[in-house]
Coordinates of C-alpha atoms and ligand atoms in Angstrom, one line a residue:
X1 CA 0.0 0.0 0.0
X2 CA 1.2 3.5 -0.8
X3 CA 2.3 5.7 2.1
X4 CA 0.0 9.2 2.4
X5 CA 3.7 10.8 1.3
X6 CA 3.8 8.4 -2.0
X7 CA 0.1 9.6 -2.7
X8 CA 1.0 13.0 -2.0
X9 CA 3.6 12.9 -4.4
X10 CA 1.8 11.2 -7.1
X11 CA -0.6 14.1 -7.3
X12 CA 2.7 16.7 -7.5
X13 CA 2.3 18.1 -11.2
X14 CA 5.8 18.7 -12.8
X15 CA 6.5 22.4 -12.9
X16 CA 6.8 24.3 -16.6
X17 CA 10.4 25.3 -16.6
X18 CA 9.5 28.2 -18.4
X19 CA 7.2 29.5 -16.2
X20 CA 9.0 28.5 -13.0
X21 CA 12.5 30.2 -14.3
X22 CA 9.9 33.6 -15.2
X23 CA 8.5 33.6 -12.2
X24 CA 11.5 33.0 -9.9
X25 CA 14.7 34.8 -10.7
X26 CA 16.5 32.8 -7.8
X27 CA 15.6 29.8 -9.2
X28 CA 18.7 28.6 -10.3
X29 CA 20.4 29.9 -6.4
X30 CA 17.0 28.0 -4.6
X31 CA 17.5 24.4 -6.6
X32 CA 21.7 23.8 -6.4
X33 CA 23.9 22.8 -4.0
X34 CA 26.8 24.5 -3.0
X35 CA 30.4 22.6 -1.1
X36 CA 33.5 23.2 -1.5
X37 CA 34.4 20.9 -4.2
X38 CA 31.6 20.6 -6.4
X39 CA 28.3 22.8 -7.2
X40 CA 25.0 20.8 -8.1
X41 CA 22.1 22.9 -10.0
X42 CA 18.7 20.9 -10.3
X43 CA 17.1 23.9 -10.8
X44 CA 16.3 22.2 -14.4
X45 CA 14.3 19.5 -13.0
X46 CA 10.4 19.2 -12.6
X47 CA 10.0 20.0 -9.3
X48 CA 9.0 23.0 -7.0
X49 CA 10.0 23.7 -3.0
X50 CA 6.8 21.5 -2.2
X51 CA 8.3 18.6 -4.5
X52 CA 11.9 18.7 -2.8
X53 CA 9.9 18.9 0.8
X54 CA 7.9 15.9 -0.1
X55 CA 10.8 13.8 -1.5
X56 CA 12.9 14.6 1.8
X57 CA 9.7 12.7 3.8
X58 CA 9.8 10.3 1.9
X59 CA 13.1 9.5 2.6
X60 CA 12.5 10.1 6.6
X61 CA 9.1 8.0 6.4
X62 CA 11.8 5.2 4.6
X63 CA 14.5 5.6 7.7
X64 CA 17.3 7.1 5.1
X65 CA 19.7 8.8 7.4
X66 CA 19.3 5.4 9.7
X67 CA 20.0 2.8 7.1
X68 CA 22.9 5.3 6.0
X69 CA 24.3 5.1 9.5
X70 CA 24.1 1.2 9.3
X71 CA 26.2 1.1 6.2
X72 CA 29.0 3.5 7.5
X73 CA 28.5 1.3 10.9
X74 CA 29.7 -2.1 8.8
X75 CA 26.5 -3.5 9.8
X76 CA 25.1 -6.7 7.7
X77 CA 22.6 -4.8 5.3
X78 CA 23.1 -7.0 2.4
X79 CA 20.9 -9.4 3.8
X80 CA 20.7 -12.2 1.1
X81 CA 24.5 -12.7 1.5
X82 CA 24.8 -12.0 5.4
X83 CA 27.9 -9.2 4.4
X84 CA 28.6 -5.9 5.7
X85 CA 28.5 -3.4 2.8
X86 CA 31.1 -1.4 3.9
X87 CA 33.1 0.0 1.0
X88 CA 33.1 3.4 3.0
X89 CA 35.8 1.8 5.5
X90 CA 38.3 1.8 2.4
X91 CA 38.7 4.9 2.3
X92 CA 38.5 5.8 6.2
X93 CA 42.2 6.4 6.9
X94 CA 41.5 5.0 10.6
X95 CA 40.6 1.3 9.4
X96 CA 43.5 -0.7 10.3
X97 CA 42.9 -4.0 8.1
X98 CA 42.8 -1.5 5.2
X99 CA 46.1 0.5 6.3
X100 CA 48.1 -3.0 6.3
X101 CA 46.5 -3.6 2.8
X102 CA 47.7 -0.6 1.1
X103 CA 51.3 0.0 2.9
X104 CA 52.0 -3.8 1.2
X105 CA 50.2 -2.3 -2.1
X106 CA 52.7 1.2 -1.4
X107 CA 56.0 -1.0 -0.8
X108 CA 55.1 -3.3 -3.9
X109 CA 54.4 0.2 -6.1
X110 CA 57.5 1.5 -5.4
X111 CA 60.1 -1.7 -6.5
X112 CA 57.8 -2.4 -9.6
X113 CA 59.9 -2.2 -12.4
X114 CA 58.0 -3.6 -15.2
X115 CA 56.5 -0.8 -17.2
X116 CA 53.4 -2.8 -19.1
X117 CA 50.6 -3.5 -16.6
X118 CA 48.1 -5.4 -17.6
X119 CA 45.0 -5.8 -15.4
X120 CA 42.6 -9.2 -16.2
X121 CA 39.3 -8.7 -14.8
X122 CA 35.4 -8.2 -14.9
X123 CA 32.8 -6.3 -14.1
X124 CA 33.5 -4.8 -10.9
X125 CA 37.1 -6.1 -11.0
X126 CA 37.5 -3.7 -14.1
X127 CA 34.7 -0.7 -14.7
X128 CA 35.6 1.2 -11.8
X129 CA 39.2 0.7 -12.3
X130 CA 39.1 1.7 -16.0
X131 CA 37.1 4.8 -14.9
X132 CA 39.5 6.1 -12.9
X133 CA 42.5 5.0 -15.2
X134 CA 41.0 6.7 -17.3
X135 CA 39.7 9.8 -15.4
X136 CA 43.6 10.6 -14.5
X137 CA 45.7 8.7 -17.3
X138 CA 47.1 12.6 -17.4
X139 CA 48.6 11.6 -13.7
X140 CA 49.9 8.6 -14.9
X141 CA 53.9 7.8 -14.3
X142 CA 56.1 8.6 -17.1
X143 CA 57.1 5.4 -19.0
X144 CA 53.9 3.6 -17.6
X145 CA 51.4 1.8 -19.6
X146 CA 48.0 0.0 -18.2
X147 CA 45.6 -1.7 -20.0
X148 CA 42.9 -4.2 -19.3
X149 CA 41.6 -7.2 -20.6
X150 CA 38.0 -8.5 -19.6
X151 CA 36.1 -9.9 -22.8
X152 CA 36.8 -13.4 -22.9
X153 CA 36.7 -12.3 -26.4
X154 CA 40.1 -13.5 -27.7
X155 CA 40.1 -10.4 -29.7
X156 CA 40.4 -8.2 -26.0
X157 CA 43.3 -10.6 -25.1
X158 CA 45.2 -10.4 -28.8
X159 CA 44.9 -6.6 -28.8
X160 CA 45.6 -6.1 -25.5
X161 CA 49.3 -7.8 -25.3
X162 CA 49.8 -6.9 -29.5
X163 CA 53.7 -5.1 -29.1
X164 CA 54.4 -6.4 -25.6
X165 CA 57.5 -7.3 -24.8
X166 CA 56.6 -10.3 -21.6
X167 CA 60.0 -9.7 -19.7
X168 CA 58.3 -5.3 -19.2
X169 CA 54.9 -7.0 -18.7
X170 CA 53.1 -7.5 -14.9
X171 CA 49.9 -9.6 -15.1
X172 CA 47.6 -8.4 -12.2
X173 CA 44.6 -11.1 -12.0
X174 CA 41.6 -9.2 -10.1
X175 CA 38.8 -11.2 -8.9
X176 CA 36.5 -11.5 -5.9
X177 CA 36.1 -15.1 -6.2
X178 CA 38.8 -16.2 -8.7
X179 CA 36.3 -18.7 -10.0
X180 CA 34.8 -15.9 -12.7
X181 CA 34.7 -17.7 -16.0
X182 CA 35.6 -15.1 -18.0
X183 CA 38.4 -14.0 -16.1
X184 CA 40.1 -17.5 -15.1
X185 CA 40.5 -18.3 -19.4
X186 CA 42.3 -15.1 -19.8
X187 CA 44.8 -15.6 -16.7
X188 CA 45.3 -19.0 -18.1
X189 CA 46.1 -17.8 -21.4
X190 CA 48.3 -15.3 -19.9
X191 CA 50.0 -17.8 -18.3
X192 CA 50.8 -19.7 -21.3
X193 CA 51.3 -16.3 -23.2
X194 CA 54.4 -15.3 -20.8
X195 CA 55.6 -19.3 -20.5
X196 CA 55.6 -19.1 -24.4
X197 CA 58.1 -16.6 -24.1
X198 CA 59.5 -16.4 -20.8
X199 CA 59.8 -20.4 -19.7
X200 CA 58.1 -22.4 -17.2
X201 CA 60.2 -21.8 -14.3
X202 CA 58.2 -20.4 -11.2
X203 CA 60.2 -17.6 -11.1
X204 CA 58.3 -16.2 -14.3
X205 CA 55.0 -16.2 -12.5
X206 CA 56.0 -15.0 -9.2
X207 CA 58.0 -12.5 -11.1
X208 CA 55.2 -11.3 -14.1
X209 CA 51.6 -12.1 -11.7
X210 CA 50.3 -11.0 -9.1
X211 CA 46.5 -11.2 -7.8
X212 CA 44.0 -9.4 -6.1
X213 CA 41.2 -11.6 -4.2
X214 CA 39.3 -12.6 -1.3
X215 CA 39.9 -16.1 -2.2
X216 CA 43.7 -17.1 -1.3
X217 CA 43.2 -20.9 -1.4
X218 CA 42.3 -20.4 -5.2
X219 CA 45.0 -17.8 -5.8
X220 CA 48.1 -20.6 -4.9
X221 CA 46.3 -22.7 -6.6
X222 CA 46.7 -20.7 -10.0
X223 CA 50.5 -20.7 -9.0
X224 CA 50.6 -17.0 -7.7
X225 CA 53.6 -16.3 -5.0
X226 CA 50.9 -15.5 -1.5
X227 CA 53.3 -12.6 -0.9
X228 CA 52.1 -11.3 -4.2
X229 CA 48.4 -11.9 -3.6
X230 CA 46.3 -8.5 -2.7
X231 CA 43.9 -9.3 -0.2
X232 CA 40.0 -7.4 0.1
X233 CA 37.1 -8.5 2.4
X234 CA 33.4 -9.9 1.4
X235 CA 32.3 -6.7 2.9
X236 CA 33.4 -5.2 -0.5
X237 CA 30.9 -6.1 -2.8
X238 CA 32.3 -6.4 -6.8
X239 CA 30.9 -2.9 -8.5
X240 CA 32.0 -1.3 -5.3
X241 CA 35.5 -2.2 -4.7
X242 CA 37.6 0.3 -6.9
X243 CA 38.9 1.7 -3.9
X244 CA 40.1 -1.6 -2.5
X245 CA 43.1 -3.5 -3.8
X246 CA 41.4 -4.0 -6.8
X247 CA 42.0 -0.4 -8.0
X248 CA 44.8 0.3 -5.8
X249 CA 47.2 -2.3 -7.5
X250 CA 46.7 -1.5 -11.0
X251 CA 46.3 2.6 -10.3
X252 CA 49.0 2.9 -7.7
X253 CA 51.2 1.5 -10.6
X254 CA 49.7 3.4 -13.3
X255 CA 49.0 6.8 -11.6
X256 CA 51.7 6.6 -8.5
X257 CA 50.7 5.9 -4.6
X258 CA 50.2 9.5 -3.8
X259 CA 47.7 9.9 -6.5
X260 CA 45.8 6.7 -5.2
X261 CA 45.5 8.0 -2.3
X262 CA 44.3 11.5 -3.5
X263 CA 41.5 9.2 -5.1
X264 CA 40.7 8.0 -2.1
X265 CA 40.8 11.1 -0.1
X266 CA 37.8 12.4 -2.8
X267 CA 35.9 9.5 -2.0
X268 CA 36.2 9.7 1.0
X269 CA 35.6 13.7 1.6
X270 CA 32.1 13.1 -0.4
X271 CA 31.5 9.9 2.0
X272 CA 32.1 12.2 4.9
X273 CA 29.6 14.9 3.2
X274 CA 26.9 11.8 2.6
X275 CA 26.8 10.9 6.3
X276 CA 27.0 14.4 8.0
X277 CA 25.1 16.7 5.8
X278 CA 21.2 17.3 5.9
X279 CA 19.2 15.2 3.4
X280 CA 18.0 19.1 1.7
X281 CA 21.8 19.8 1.2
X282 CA 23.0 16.3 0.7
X283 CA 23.9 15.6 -3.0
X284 CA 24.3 12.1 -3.2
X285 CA 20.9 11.8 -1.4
X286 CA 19.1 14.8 -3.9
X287 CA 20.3 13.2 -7.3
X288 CA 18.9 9.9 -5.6
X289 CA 15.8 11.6 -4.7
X290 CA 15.4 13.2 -8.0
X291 CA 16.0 10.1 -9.9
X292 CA 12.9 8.4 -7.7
X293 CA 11.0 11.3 -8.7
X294 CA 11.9 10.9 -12.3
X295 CA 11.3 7.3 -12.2
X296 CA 8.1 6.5 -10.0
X297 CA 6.4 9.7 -10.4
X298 CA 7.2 10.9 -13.6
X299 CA 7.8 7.9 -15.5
X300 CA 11.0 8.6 -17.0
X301 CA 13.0 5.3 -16.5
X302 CA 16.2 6.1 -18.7
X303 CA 18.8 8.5 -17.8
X304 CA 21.8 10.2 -19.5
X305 CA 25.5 10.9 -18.2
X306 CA 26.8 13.3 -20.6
X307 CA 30.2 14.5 -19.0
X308 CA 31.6 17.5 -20.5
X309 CA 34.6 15.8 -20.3
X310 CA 37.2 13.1 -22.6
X311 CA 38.7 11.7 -19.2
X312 CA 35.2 10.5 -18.2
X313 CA 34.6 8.1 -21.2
X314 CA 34.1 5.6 -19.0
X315 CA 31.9 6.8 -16.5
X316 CA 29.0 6.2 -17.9
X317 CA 30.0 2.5 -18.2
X318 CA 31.3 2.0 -14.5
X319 CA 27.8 3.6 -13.6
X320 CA 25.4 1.1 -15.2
X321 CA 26.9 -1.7 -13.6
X322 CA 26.6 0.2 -10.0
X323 CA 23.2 1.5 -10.7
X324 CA 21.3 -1.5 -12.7
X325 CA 23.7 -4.4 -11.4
X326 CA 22.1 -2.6 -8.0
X327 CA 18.5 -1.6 -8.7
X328 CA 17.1 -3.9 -11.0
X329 CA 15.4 -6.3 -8.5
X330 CA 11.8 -7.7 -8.4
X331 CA 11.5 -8.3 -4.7
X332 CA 12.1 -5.8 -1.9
X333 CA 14.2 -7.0 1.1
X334 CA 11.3 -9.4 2.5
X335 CA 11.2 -11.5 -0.7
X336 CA 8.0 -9.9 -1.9
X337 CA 7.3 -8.8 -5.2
X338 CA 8.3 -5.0 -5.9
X339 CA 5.2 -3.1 -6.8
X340 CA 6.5 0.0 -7.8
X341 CA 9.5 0.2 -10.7
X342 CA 13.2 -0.3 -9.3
X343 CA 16.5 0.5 -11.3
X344 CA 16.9 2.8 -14.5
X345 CA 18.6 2.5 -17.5
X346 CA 21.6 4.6 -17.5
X347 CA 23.6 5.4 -20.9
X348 CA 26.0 8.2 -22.1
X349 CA 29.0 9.1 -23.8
X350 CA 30.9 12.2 -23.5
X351 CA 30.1 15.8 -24.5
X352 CA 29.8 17.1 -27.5
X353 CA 30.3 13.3 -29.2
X354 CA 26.5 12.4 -27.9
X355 CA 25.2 15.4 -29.1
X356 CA 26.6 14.3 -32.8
X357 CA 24.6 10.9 -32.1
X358 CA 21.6 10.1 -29.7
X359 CA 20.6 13.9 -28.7
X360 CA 18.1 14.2 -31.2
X361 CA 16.0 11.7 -29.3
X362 CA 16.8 13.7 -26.1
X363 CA 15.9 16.5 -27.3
X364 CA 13.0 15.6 -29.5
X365 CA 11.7 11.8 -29.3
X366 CA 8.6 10.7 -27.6
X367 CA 10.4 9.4 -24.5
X368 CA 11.6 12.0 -21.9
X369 CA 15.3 11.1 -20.5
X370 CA 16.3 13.2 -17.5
X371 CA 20.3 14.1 -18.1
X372 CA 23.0 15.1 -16.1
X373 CA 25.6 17.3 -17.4
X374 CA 28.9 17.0 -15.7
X375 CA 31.3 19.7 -16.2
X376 CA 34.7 21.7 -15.2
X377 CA 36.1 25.1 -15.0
X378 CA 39.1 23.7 -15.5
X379 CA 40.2 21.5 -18.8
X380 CA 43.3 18.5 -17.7
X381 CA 44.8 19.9 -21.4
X382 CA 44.9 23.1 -22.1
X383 CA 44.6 23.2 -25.8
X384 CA 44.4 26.7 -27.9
X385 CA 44.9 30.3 -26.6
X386 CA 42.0 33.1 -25.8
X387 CA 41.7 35.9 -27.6
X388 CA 39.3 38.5 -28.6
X389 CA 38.5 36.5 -31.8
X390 CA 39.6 32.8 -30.5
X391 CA 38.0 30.4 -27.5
X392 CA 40.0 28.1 -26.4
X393 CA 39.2 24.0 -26.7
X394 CA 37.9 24.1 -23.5
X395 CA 35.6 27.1 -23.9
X396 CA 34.2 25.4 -26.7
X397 CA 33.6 22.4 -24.8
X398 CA 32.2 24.0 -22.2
X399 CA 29.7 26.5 -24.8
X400 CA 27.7 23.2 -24.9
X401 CA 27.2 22.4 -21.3
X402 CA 25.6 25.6 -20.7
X403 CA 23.7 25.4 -23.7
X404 CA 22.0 22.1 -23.9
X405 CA 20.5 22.1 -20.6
X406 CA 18.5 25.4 -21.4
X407 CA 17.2 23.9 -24.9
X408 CA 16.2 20.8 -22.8
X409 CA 14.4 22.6 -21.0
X410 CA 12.7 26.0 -22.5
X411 CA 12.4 24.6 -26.4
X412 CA 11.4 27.2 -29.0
X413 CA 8.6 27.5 -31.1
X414 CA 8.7 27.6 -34.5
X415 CA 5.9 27.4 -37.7
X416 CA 7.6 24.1 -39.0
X417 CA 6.7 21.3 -36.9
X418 CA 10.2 19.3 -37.4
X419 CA 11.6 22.5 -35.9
X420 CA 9.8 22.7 -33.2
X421 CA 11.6 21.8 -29.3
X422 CA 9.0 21.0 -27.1
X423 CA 11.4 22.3 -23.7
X424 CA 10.4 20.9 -20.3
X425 CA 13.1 18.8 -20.6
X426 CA 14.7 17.9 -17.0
X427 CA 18.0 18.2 -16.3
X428 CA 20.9 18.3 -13.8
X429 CA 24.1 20.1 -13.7
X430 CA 27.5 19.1 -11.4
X431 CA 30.3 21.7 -12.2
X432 CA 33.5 21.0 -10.2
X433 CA 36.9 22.9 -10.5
X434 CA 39.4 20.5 -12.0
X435 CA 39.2 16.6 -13.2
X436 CA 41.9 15.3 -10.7
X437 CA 42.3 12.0 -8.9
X438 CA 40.7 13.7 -5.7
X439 CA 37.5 14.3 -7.8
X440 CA 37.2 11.3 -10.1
X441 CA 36.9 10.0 -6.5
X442 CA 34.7 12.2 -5.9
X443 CA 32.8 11.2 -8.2
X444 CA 33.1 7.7 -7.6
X445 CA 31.5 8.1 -4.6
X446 CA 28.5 10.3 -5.7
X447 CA 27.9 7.3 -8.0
X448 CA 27.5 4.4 -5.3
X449 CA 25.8 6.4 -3.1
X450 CA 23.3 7.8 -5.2
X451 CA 22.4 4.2 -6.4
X452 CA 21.7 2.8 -2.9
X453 CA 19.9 5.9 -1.9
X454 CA 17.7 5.1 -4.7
X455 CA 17.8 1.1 -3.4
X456 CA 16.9 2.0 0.5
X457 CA 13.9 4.2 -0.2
X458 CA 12.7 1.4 -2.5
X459 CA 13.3 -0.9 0.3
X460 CA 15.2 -3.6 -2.0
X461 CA 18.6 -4.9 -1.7
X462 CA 21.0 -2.7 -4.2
X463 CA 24.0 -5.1 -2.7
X464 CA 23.6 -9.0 -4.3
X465 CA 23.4 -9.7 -7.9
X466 CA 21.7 -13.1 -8.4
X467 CA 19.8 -12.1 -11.8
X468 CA 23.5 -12.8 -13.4
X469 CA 23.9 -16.3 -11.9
X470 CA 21.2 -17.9 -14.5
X471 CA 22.9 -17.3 -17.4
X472 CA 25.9 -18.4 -16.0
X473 CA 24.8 -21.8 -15.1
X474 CA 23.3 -22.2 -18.6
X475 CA 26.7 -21.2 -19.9
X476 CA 28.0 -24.2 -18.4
X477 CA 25.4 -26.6 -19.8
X478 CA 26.7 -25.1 -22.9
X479 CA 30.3 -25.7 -22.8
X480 CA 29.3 -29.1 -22.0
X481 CA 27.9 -29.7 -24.8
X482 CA 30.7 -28.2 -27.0
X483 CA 33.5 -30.6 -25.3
X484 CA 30.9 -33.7 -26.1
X485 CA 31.1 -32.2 -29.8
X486 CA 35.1 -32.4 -29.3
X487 CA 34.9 -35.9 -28.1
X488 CA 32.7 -37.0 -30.5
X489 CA 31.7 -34.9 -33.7
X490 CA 29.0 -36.8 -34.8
X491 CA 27.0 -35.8 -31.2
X492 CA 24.4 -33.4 -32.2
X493 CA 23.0 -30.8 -29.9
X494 CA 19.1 -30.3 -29.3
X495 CA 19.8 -26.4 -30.5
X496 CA 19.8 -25.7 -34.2
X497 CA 22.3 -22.2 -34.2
X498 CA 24.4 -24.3 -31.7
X499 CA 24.7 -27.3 -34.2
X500 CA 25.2 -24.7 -36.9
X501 CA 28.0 -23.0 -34.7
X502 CA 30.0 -26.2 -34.2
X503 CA 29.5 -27.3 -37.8
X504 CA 30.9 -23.7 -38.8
X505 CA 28.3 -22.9 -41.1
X506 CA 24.8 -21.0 -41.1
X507 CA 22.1 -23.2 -40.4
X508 CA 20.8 -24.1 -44.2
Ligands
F6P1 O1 28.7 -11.3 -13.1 C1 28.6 -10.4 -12.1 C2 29.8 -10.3 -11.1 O2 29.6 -11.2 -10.1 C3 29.9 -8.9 -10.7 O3 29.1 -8.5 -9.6 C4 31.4 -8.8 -10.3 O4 31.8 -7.5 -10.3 C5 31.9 -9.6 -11.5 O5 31.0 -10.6 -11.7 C6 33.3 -10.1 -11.3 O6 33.4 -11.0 -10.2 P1 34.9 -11.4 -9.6 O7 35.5 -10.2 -9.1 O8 34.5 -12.4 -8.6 O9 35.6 -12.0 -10.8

């Protein structure tokens, strides 16, 4: 049954932007959020005072700020697993497990000699990662090269070590369980890919791999010195461990220790602000808010990432696995159905490239997608010189982030109807000083919190993932039926592409 705050909201109309932004010159100053680090303007989004008011309810009536504490407190939230969910603690420089962890992840940093790191992983042992590789490659050590390989798609692997010489090359093996399918073929054929080239003595794998895991047993088992194992804890779930060893490794490498650690020193300042500011001031907790709104009252079940920004190519990526990986359940925390909509589809690519590609639909389809613009004063690169007559690259950039939001949202009118912008478009804008590795960690942060603000209100569990496990187990079936096909080429599988597959031709 719907709360008297859920009906209240349902009968909220959206505000005309138009009308809203006439009628209230401090709109803009009335919907943002000022810190230190970041400014957040939501002034573009449906909503009035009464909205925002309603929304914060909501989230008291659904024990928010409580089941925040419980995180932060490394209590066992993520009930179908019994685990803490405690990613928050990896970045909290008083934890003393963590400390140990990244002093051995310092020391190691700092004798690495091998300039070619390449990091084998999935999902959460690679999106965040790459994000942030990518967020600061600017950072990175002279001389240093990272890349990763997580398609099982031989073509990842084979483009991935194309030019590399084995004896410059460190293999770092990042998995949570060390049993992921994916991952364990393309350790194996690293293995064989350095042996190849390097010999079978031990010394080539305790010198060229190391691994990051919870699982040790199965780590020795794969031949990997313990001393160069990388430990985490289950209380780091998969999408949010970037800011455990399984970033650490491959970034302190890439980036340096000190820049690591500024990454985790942005994660952890917008961690700090999550807990201790109030819910009306509290980013993370108003773009989670505002995506519910979207969602559940508005309808608008697809969001847009567009950062104004090269470095974040891979944002949007890293946050679709945290927020649908999360969100997209059918049963709340008591194991009964969901009867409201959970999760959103999240997409994006960076500014101006989306606007060359999906933002007619944004800006002109049938289906409404609330975006959020991300943007810096600030360019990493700065490319071409100001003048009277001249902007620079980054001006240029930047001439688009101010501009799209207003066509999203106040249109124009025009005689031809395939000119015409309908407006009341929503919106929200982050604009932060600098990309550095203190705010890509920033940023990392906003993302997983805004996704489990979303998952407490709902009352679900954002923190298991057990609508990937069917697939999986069919996978196996699968391969089983290849290797009969290898023992015996005359066995015929009950699945007509799958026959035509190991026949290598189309089905006739
Ligand atoms: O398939 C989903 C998943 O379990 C993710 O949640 C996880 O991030 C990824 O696989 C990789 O798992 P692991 O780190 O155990 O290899």
């Amino acid at each position: 049954m719907p709360s008297d705050i859920w009906k209240k909201l349902q009968k909220e109309q959206p505000v005309n932007l138009k009308q809203a932004f006439a009628e209230d010159k401090e709109r803009a100053k009335t919907f943002s959020i000022r810190t230190e680090h970041l400014y957040y303007d939501f002034s573009r989004q449906l909503v009035t005072s009464e909205t925002i008011k309603l929304l914060c309810e909501l989230a008291k009536e659904r024990d928010l700020s409580g089941k925040i504490q419980a995180m932060f407190a490394g209590e066992k939230i993520n009930k179908t697993e019994n685990r803490a969910v405690w990613h928050v603690a990896l970045r909290d420089p008083s934890n003393p497990e963590v400390s140990d962890v990244l002093k051995k992840i310092e020391k190691f940093t700092r004798q690495n000699k091998l300039t070619n790191i390449v990091a084998i992983g999935i999902g959460g042992s690679y999106l965040g990662p790459e994000y942030l590789a990518e967020a600061c490659r600017v950072y990175a050590k002279p001389g240093m090269n990272l890349r990763f390989i997580a398609n099982v798609d031989g073509t990842d692997f084979a483009q991935k070590t194309a030019g590399l010489k084995p004896e410059e090359t460190l293999f770092i093996i990042i998995s949570k369980t060390f049993t992921t399918a994916e991952t364990m073929k393309n350790a194996e054929t690293a293995k064989k890919w350095m042996q190849e080239k390097l010999g079978n003595s031990p010394e080539v794998i305790k010198k060229h791999f190391v691994a990051v895991s919870t699982a040790k047993d199965k780590v020795a088992a794969f031949g990997i010195d313990p001393d160069n194992m990388f430990i985490f804890w289950d209380w780091v779930g998969g999408r949010f461990s970037a800011t455990s060893a399984v970033g650490a490794v491959p970034l302190s490498l890439f980036l340096g220790f000190e820049n690591f650690k500024e990454i985790l020193y942005g994660a952890h300042w917008l961690d700090q602000h999550f807990l201790n500011t109030p819910m009306e001031k509290n980013i993370p907790v108003i773009s989670g808010l505002l995506d519910i709104w979207n969602i559940n009252f508005l309808g608008y079940k697809t969001r847009a990432l567009l950062p104004y920004c090269q470095a974040l190519s891979k944002l949007p990526a890293h946050t679709q696995q945290v927020e649908m990986e999360s969100n997209g359940k059918l049963v709340d925390l008591s194991g009964k159905p969901v009867d409201i909509d959970t999760g959103e589809v999240v997409f994006g690519e960076p500014g101006t490239n989306g606007q060359h590609s999906f933002y007619q639909l944004i800006h002109q389809g049938t289906q409404i997608i609330p975006c959020d613009f991300i943007g810096f004063i600030e360019p990493q690169y700065p490319v071409g010189k100001a003048s009277n007559k001249e902007v620079t690259h980054h001006e240029e950039l930047m001439t688009n982030f101010f501009a799209q939001p207003d066509a999203l949202a106040f249109g124009k009118d025009d005689p031809l109807p395939h000119k015409r912008f309908p407006g009341n478009r929503p919106s929200s804008s982050l604009l932060l000083k600098k990309l550095t590795p203190f705010t890509a960690g920033l940023l990392l942060a906003w993302t997983e919190h805004r996704a489990a603000v979303k998952g407490f209100i709902w009352g679900i569990n954002s923190f298991d993932q057990f609508g990937v496990e069917l697939g999986k187990v069919l996978g196996i079936k699968v391969r089983e039926e290849i290797l009969k096909h290898h023992q015996d080429p005359s066995y015929k599988p009950n699945n007509l592409m799958l026959e035509a597959f190991l026949k290598g031709k189309l089905p006739d």
